[in-house]
Amino acid sequence: MTKPQIADPGGSGIKDIAYDRFQEALLSGRLRPGQMVSQRDLVDMLGLSIGALRELLPRLQSEGLVNVLPQRGILIPAIDLPMIRNTFQMRAALEREAVMQAVRDLPDSVLEGQRRLHADMIEAVAKNPTAELLDRGQDIDTAFHNLLISATGNDLLRHAYSINVIRMRLIKLDRIRLNEHILPEAFGDHLAVIDAILRRDMMGAIESMDNHIRNARERALKL
């Protein structure tokens, strides 16, 4: 279904719609890492006017989501080793701060709810790892990390995370989507983080999160 064209680039709401359409195209696979496209391609794909696209491109370029190459086109960055390493390093820095804040402030009731959710999912996947269940696990995984980041109450940190998470989602779609083997490992890492926060063990929580991110990075680098 063709999207209604955004003709007027003015206004933050319209700019956000244009940005969301670009992100949707990336995560749905209509735009692929390493792909070269023209401005006309993006105008047609995203339902933008040329003016709206030109307003959008500086933001995308500043966030590292496109490279604008004069006389050649617009390059969607490839998922290569430097991109994976840089993305995971940024993730580690942001989520280390998030778990420190969680140790100080996140209520036991919220953490205990997350613990039950994770333990139940590990048990369910062990019994019958259906595609629907694994999709549910992917949602729980995303929500857990979003919970920690949101609980910081820091808008600058949340903004940086929201940019980096687009790259993380591309890496996951391309390399490390949860399956019946990876999910128990990843959720086991989550449980270690949750338990350390429940103990209000600052160093234990940081080390558990670092270990989780390191494990995810190694899975991505192996593929």
PDB file of C-alpha atoms in Angstrom:
ATOM      1  CA  MET A   1       0.000   0.000   0.000  1.00  0.00           C
ATOM      2  CA  THR A   2       1.455   3.370  -1.066  1.00  0.00           C
ATOM      3  CA  LYS A   3       2.027   5.778   1.803  1.00  0.00           C
ATOM      4  CA  PRO A   4       0.590   9.302   1.521  1.00  0.00           C
ATOM      5  CA  GLN A   5       3.315  11.664   0.415  1.00  0.00           C
ATOM      6  CA  ILE A   6       4.821  14.074   2.909  1.00  0.00           C
ATOM      7  CA  ALA A   7       5.144  17.246   0.885  1.00  0.00           C
ATOM      8  CA  ASP A   8       5.913  19.908   3.503  1.00  0.00           C
ATOM      9  CA  PRO A   9       9.182  19.322   5.372  1.00  0.00           C
ATOM     10  CA  GLY A  10       8.404  21.958   8.002  1.00  0.00           C
ATOM     11  CA  GLY A  11       7.416  21.033  11.562  1.00  0.00           C
ATOM     12  CA  SER A  12       8.940  18.506  13.952  1.00  0.00           C
ATOM     13  CA  GLY A  13       5.931  16.159  13.702  1.00  0.00           C
ATOM     14  CA  ILE A  14       6.291  15.737   9.941  1.00  0.00           C
ATOM     15  CA  LYS A  15      10.064  15.315  10.276  1.00  0.00           C
ATOM     16  CA  ASP A  16       9.484  12.561  12.812  1.00  0.00           C
ATOM     17  CA  ILE A  17       7.072  10.789  10.451  1.00  0.00           C
ATOM     18  CA  ALA A  18       9.690  10.894   7.695  1.00  0.00           C
ATOM     19  CA  TYR A  19      12.326   9.513  10.088  1.00  0.00           C
ATOM     20  CA  ASP A  20       9.964   6.735  11.240  1.00  0.00           C
ATOM     21  CA  ARG A  21       9.272   5.753   7.621  1.00  0.00           C
ATOM     22  CA  PHE A  22      12.989   5.459   6.933  1.00  0.00           C
ATOM     23  CA  GLN A  23      13.490   3.317  10.045  1.00  0.00           C
ATOM     24  CA  GLU A  24      10.559   1.096   9.069  1.00  0.00           C
ATOM     25  CA  ALA A  25      12.051   0.584   5.601  1.00  0.00           C
ATOM     26  CA  LEU A  26      15.377  -0.438   7.160  1.00  0.00           C
ATOM     27  CA  LEU A  27      13.917  -2.874   9.653  1.00  0.00           C
ATOM     28  CA  SER A  28      11.454  -4.420   7.197  1.00  0.00           C
ATOM     29  CA  GLY A  29      14.260  -5.171   4.722  1.00  0.00           C
ATOM     30  CA  ARG A  30      13.059  -2.822   1.978  1.00  0.00           C
ATOM     31  CA  LEU A  31      16.351  -1.008   2.532  1.00  0.00           C
ATOM     32  CA  ARG A  32      19.323  -3.311   3.062  1.00  0.00           C
ATOM     33  CA  PRO A  33      22.747  -2.651   4.622  1.00  0.00           C
ATOM     34  CA  GLY A  34      25.270  -1.981   1.852  1.00  0.00           C
ATOM     35  CA  GLN A  35      22.590  -0.876  -0.627  1.00  0.00           C
ATOM     36  CA  MET A  36      23.054   2.234  -2.784  1.00  0.00           C
ATOM     37  CA  VAL A  37      19.887   4.187  -3.552  1.00  0.00           C
ATOM     38  CA  SER A  38      19.083   7.453  -5.291  1.00  0.00           C
ATOM     39  CA  GLN A  39      17.092  10.319  -3.855  1.00  0.00           C
ATOM     40  CA  ARG A  40      14.297   9.365  -6.287  1.00  0.00           C
ATOM     41  CA  ASP A  41      14.331   5.796  -4.942  1.00  0.00           C
ATOM     42  CA  LEU A  42      13.828   7.056  -1.390  1.00  0.00           C
ATOM     43  CA  VAL A  43      11.185   9.601  -2.414  1.00  0.00           C
ATOM     44  CA  ASP A  44       9.152   6.800  -3.999  1.00  0.00           C
ATOM     45  CA  MET A  45       9.794   4.223  -1.268  1.00  0.00           C
ATOM     46  CA  LEU A  46       9.055   6.473   1.699  1.00  0.00           C
ATOM     47  CA  GLY A  47       6.309   8.607   0.193  1.00  0.00           C
ATOM     48  CA  LEU A  48       8.235  11.852   0.707  1.00  0.00           C
ATOM     49  CA  SER A  49       8.597  14.957  -1.365  1.00  0.00           C
ATOM     50  CA  ILE A  50      12.128  15.769  -2.458  1.00  0.00           C
ATOM     51  CA  GLY A  51      12.091  18.695  -0.008  1.00  0.00           C
ATOM     52  CA  ALA A  52      11.096  16.459   2.913  1.00  0.00           C
ATOM     53  CA  LEU A  53      13.823  13.972   2.002  1.00  0.00           C
ATOM     54  CA  ARG A  54      16.471  16.691   1.840  1.00  0.00           C
ATOM     55  CA  GLU A  55      15.388  17.848   5.305  1.00  0.00           C
ATOM     56  CA  LEU A  56      15.721  14.258   6.567  1.00  0.00           C
ATOM     57  CA  LEU A  57      19.109  13.347   5.083  1.00  0.00           C
ATOM     58  CA  PRO A  58      21.330  15.512   7.373  1.00  0.00           C
ATOM     59  CA  ARG A  59      19.801  13.839  10.442  1.00  0.00           C
ATOM     60  CA  LEU A  60      20.277  10.361   8.996  1.00  0.00           C
ATOM     61  CA  GLN A  61      23.858  11.157   8.036  1.00  0.00           C
ATOM     62  CA  SER A  62      24.709  12.645  11.450  1.00  0.00           C
ATOM     63  CA  GLU A  63      23.374   9.475  13.106  1.00  0.00           C
ATOM     64  CA  GLY A  64      25.435   7.234  10.817  1.00  0.00           C
ATOM     65  CA  LEU A  65      22.385   5.646   9.187  1.00  0.00           C
ATOM     66  CA  VAL A  66      23.284   6.793   5.658  1.00  0.00           C
ATOM     67  CA  ASN A  67      26.302   8.108   3.773  1.00  0.00           C
ATOM     68  CA  VAL A  68      25.437  10.732   1.163  1.00  0.00           C
ATOM     69  CA  LEU A  69      27.915  10.374  -1.708  1.00  0.00           C
ATOM     70  CA  PRO A  70      27.837  13.344  -4.134  1.00  0.00           C
ATOM     71  CA  GLN A  71      27.120  12.372  -7.745  1.00  0.00           C
ATOM     72  CA  ARG A  72      26.693   8.725  -6.720  1.00  0.00           C
ATOM     73  CA  GLY A  73      23.743   8.370  -4.385  1.00  0.00           C
ATOM     74  CA  ILE A  74      22.882   7.442  -0.817  1.00  0.00           C
ATOM     75  CA  LEU A  75      24.642   4.450   0.741  1.00  0.00           C
ATOM     76  CA  ILE A  76      23.095   2.426   3.546  1.00  0.00           C
ATOM     77  CA  PRO A  77      26.125   1.437   5.676  1.00  0.00           C
ATOM     78  CA  ALA A  78      27.065  -2.231   5.582  1.00  0.00           C
ATOM     79  CA  ILE A  79      27.049  -4.446   8.652  1.00  0.00           C
ATOM     80  CA  ASP A  80      30.789  -5.035   8.904  1.00  0.00           C
ATOM     81  CA  LEU A  81      33.174  -5.768  11.768  1.00  0.00           C
ATOM     82  CA  PRO A  82      33.884  -2.109  12.695  1.00  0.00           C
ATOM     83  CA  MET A  83      30.150  -1.338  12.715  1.00  0.00           C
ATOM     84  CA  ILE A  84      29.425  -4.321  14.994  1.00  0.00           C
ATOM     85  CA  ARG A  85      32.264  -3.483  17.384  1.00  0.00           C
ATOM     86  CA  ASN A  86      31.358   0.230  17.563  1.00  0.00           C
ATOM     87  CA  THR A  87      27.671  -0.485  18.077  1.00  0.00           C
ATOM     88  CA  PHE A  88      28.273  -2.942  20.901  1.00  0.00           C
ATOM     89  CA  GLN A  89      30.820  -0.629  22.545  1.00  0.00           C
ATOM     90  CA  MET A  90      28.244   2.173  22.573  1.00  0.00           C
ATOM     91  CA  ARG A  91      25.616  -0.221  23.900  1.00  0.00           C
ATOM     92  CA  ALA A  92      27.912  -1.325  26.731  1.00  0.00           C
ATOM     93  CA  ALA A  93      28.579   2.270  27.792  1.00  0.00           C
ATOM     94  CA  LEU A  94      24.892   3.176  27.852  1.00  0.00           C
ATOM     95  CA  GLU A  95      23.627   0.023  29.543  1.00  0.00           C
ATOM     96  CA  ARG A  96      26.379   0.095  32.173  1.00  0.00           C
ATOM     97  CA  GLU A  97      25.016   3.461  33.279  1.00  0.00           C
ATOM     98  CA  ALA A  98      21.469   2.075  33.132  1.00  0.00           C
ATOM     99  CA  VAL A  99      22.171  -0.839  35.479  1.00  0.00           C
ATOM    100  CA  MET A 100      23.931   1.462  37.955  1.00  0.00           C
ATOM    101  CA  GLN A 101      20.806   3.594  38.056  1.00  0.00           C
ATOM    102  CA  ALA A 102      18.622   0.486  38.347  1.00  0.00           C
ATOM    103  CA  VAL A 103      20.588  -0.712  41.384  1.00  0.00           C
ATOM    104  CA  ARG A 104      19.808   2.606  43.051  1.00  0.00           C
ATOM    105  CA  ASP A 105      16.194   3.102  42.027  1.00  0.00           C
ATOM    106  CA  LEU A 106      14.370   0.250  40.241  1.00  0.00           C
ATOM    107  CA  PRO A 107      11.714  -1.263  42.559  1.00  0.00           C
ATOM    108  CA  ASP A 108      11.952  -4.906  43.631  1.00  0.00           C
ATOM    109  CA  SER A 109       8.406  -5.519  42.379  1.00  0.00           C
ATOM    110  CA  VAL A 110       9.370  -4.544  38.823  1.00  0.00           C
ATOM    111  CA  LEU A 111      12.505  -6.687  38.923  1.00  0.00           C
ATOM    112  CA  GLU A 112      10.666  -9.683  40.341  1.00  0.00           C
ATOM    113  CA  GLY A 113       8.086  -9.383  37.577  1.00  0.00           C
ATOM    114  CA  GLN A 114      10.872  -9.389  34.996  1.00  0.00           C
ATOM    115  CA  ARG A 115      12.443 -12.407  36.682  1.00  0.00           C
ATOM    116  CA  ARG A 116       9.213 -14.418  36.466  1.00  0.00           C
ATOM    117  CA  LEU A 117       8.712 -13.389  32.847  1.00  0.00           C
ATOM    118  CA  HIS A 118      12.198 -14.531  31.860  1.00  0.00           C
ATOM    119  CA  ALA A 119      12.110 -17.794  33.818  1.00  0.00           C
ATOM    120  CA  ASP A 120       8.708 -18.698  32.358  1.00  0.00           C
ATOM    121  CA  MET A 121       9.948 -18.018  28.835  1.00  0.00           C
ATOM    122  CA  ILE A 122      13.048 -20.199  29.271  1.00  0.00           C
ATOM    123  CA  GLU A 123      10.843 -23.035  30.508  1.00  0.00           C
ATOM    124  CA  ALA A 124       8.319 -22.616  27.680  1.00  0.00           C
ATOM    125  CA  VAL A 125      11.002 -22.563  24.964  1.00  0.00           C
ATOM    126  CA  ALA A 126      12.586 -25.709  26.392  1.00  0.00           C
ATOM    127  CA  LYS A 127       9.236 -27.512  26.031  1.00  0.00           C
ATOM    128  CA  ASN A 128       8.064 -26.226  22.641  1.00  0.00           C
ATOM    129  CA  PRO A 129      10.112 -23.547  20.801  1.00  0.00           C
ATOM    130  CA  THR A 130       7.474 -22.346  18.338  1.00  0.00           C
ATOM    131  CA  ALA A 131       8.065 -19.374  16.057  1.00  0.00           C
ATOM    132  CA  GLU A 132       5.323 -17.462  17.881  1.00  0.00           C
ATOM    133  CA  LEU A 133       6.968 -18.115  21.238  1.00  0.00           C
ATOM    134  CA  LEU A 134      10.377 -17.007  19.961  1.00  0.00           C
ATOM    135  CA  ASP A 135       8.828 -13.800  18.617  1.00  0.00           C
ATOM    136  CA  ARG A 136       7.388 -13.234  22.094  1.00  0.00           C
ATOM    137  CA  GLY A 137      10.842 -13.824  23.526  1.00  0.00           C
ATOM    138  CA  GLN A 138      12.267 -11.194  21.154  1.00  0.00           C
ATOM    139  CA  ASP A 139       9.701  -8.705  22.478  1.00  0.00           C
ATOM    140  CA  ILE A 140      10.596  -9.530  26.099  1.00  0.00           C
ATOM    141  CA  ASP A 141      14.285  -9.078  25.293  1.00  0.00           C
ATOM    142  CA  THR A 142      13.684  -5.650  23.743  1.00  0.00           C
ATOM    143  CA  ALA A 143      11.358  -4.554  26.557  1.00  0.00           C
ATOM    144  CA  PHE A 144      13.863  -5.532  29.259  1.00  0.00           C
ATOM    145  CA  HIS A 145      16.611  -3.345  27.833  1.00  0.00           C
ATOM    146  CA  ASN A 146      14.163  -0.506  27.154  1.00  0.00           C
ATOM    147  CA  LEU A 147      13.003  -0.728  30.777  1.00  0.00           C
ATOM    148  CA  LEU A 148      16.528  -0.247  32.083  1.00  0.00           C
ATOM    149  CA  ILE A 149      17.247   2.650  29.735  1.00  0.00           C
ATOM    150  CA  SER A 150      13.913   4.380  30.402  1.00  0.00           C
ATOM    151  CA  ALA A 151      14.378   4.045  34.159  1.00  0.00           C
ATOM    152  CA  THR A 152      17.429   6.330  34.001  1.00  0.00           C
ATOM    153  CA  GLY A 153      15.118   9.279  33.399  1.00  0.00           C
ATOM    154  CA  ASN A 154      17.902  10.778  31.257  1.00  0.00           C
ATOM    155  CA  ASP A 155      16.586  12.098  27.949  1.00  0.00           C
ATOM    156  CA  LEU A 156      20.070  12.479  26.428  1.00  0.00           C
ATOM    157  CA  LEU A 157      20.956   8.884  27.268  1.00  0.00           C
ATOM    158  CA  ARG A 158      17.615   7.620  25.955  1.00  0.00           C
ATOM    159  CA  HIS A 159      18.092   9.526  22.703  1.00  0.00           C
ATOM    160  CA  ALA A 160      21.590   8.104  22.193  1.00  0.00           C
ATOM    161  CA  TYR A 161      20.257   4.628  22.925  1.00  0.00           C
ATOM    162  CA  SER A 162      17.359   4.993  20.475  1.00  0.00           C
ATOM    163  CA  ILE A 163      19.823   5.774  17.670  1.00  0.00           C
ATOM    164  CA  ASN A 164      22.151   2.921  18.590  1.00  0.00           C
ATOM    165  CA  VAL A 165      19.284   0.459  18.927  1.00  0.00           C
ATOM    166  CA  ILE A 166      18.469   0.867  15.224  1.00  0.00           C
ATOM    167  CA  ARG A 167      21.943  -0.458  14.439  1.00  0.00           C
ATOM    168  CA  MET A 168      21.487  -3.212  17.022  1.00  0.00           C
ATOM    169  CA  ARG A 169      18.204  -4.270  15.439  1.00  0.00           C
ATOM    170  CA  LEU A 170      19.826  -4.407  12.005  1.00  0.00           C
ATOM    171  CA  ILE A 171      22.613  -6.602  13.369  1.00  0.00           C
ATOM    172  CA  LYS A 172      20.075  -8.886  15.036  1.00  0.00           C
ATOM    173  CA  LEU A 173      17.951  -9.163  11.911  1.00  0.00           C
ATOM    174  CA  ASP A 174      21.022  -9.963   9.856  1.00  0.00           C
ATOM    175  CA  ARG A 175      22.957 -12.177  12.277  1.00  0.00           C
ATOM    176  CA  ILE A 176      21.694 -12.990  15.775  1.00  0.00           C
ATOM    177  CA  ARG A 177      17.928 -13.243  15.930  1.00  0.00           C
ATOM    178  CA  LEU A 178      16.858 -15.285  18.962  1.00  0.00           C
ATOM    179  CA  ASN A 179      16.298 -18.996  18.418  1.00  0.00           C
ATOM    180  CA  GLU A 180      15.758 -21.979  20.739  1.00  0.00           C
ATOM    181  CA  HIS A 181      19.511 -22.158  21.408  1.00  0.00           C
ATOM    182  CA  ILE A 182      20.335 -18.460  21.820  1.00  0.00           C
ATOM    183  CA  LEU A 183      17.251 -17.454  23.836  1.00  0.00           C
ATOM    184  CA  PRO A 184      18.038 -19.542  26.955  1.00  0.00           C
ATOM    185  CA  GLU A 185      21.613 -18.202  26.954  1.00  0.00           C
ATOM    186  CA  ALA A 186      20.540 -14.577  26.515  1.00  0.00           C
ATOM    187  CA  PHE A 187      17.745 -14.846  29.069  1.00  0.00           C
ATOM    188  CA  GLY A 188      20.124 -16.556  31.493  1.00  0.00           C
ATOM    189  CA  ASP A 189      22.332 -13.477  31.160  1.00  0.00           C
ATOM    190  CA  HIS A 190      19.310 -11.270  31.837  1.00  0.00           C
ATOM    191  CA  LEU A 191      18.506 -13.240  34.980  1.00  0.00           C
ATOM    192  CA  ALA A 192      22.062 -12.699  36.229  1.00  0.00           C
ATOM    193  CA  VAL A 193      21.617  -8.936  35.708  1.00  0.00           C
ATOM    194  CA  ILE A 194      18.210  -8.952  37.414  1.00  0.00           C
ATOM    195  CA  ASP A 195      19.470 -10.939  40.406  1.00  0.00           C
ATOM    196  CA  ALA A 196      22.457  -8.626  40.879  1.00  0.00           C
ATOM    197  CA  ILE A 197      20.188  -5.573  40.807  1.00  0.00           C
ATOM    198  CA  LEU A 198      17.817  -7.221  43.293  1.00  0.00           C
ATOM    199  CA  ARG A 199      20.798  -7.741  45.627  1.00  0.00           C
ATOM    200  CA  ARG A 200      21.673  -4.058  45.051  1.00  0.00           C
ATOM    201  CA  ASP A 201      25.112  -5.294  44.005  1.00  0.00           C
ATOM    202  CA  MET A 202      26.484  -2.489  41.834  1.00  0.00           C
ATOM    203  CA  MET A 203      29.640  -4.228  40.620  1.00  0.00           C
ATOM    204  CA  GLY A 204      27.837  -7.528  40.118  1.00  0.00           C
ATOM    205  CA  ALA A 205      25.154  -5.843  37.993  1.00  0.00           C
ATOM    206  CA  ILE A 206      27.752  -4.043  35.851  1.00  0.00           C
ATOM    207  CA  GLU A 207      29.775  -7.219  35.360  1.00  0.00           C
ATOM    208  CA  SER A 208      26.654  -9.228  34.479  1.00  0.00           C
ATOM    209  CA  MET A 209      25.550  -6.665  31.889  1.00  0.00           C
ATOM    210  CA  ASP A 210      29.061  -6.462  30.434  1.00  0.00           C
ATOM    211  CA  ASN A 211      29.105 -10.250  30.164  1.00  0.00           C
ATOM    212  CA  HIS A 212      25.701 -10.275  28.438  1.00  0.00           C
ATOM    213  CA  ILE A 213      26.733  -7.679  25.864  1.00  0.00           C
ATOM    214  CA  ARG A 214      30.076  -9.399  25.304  1.00  0.00           C
ATOM    215  CA  ASN A 215      28.288 -12.710  24.640  1.00  0.00           C
ATOM    216  CA  ALA A 216      25.921 -11.047  22.158  1.00  0.00           C
ATOM    217  CA  ARG A 217      28.830  -9.336  20.405  1.00  0.00           C
ATOM    218  CA  GLU A 218      30.741 -12.596  20.088  1.00  0.00           C
ATOM    219  CA  ARG A 219      27.702 -14.294  18.543  1.00  0.00           C
ATOM    220  CA  ALA A 220      27.466 -11.496  15.978  1.00  0.00           C
ATOM    221  CA  LEU A 221      31.163 -11.585  15.148  1.00  0.00           C
ATOM    222  CA  LYS A 222      31.186 -15.339  14.591  1.00  0.00           C
ATOM    223  CA  LEU A 223      28.544 -15.232  11.837  1.00  0.00           C
TER     224      LEU A 223
END
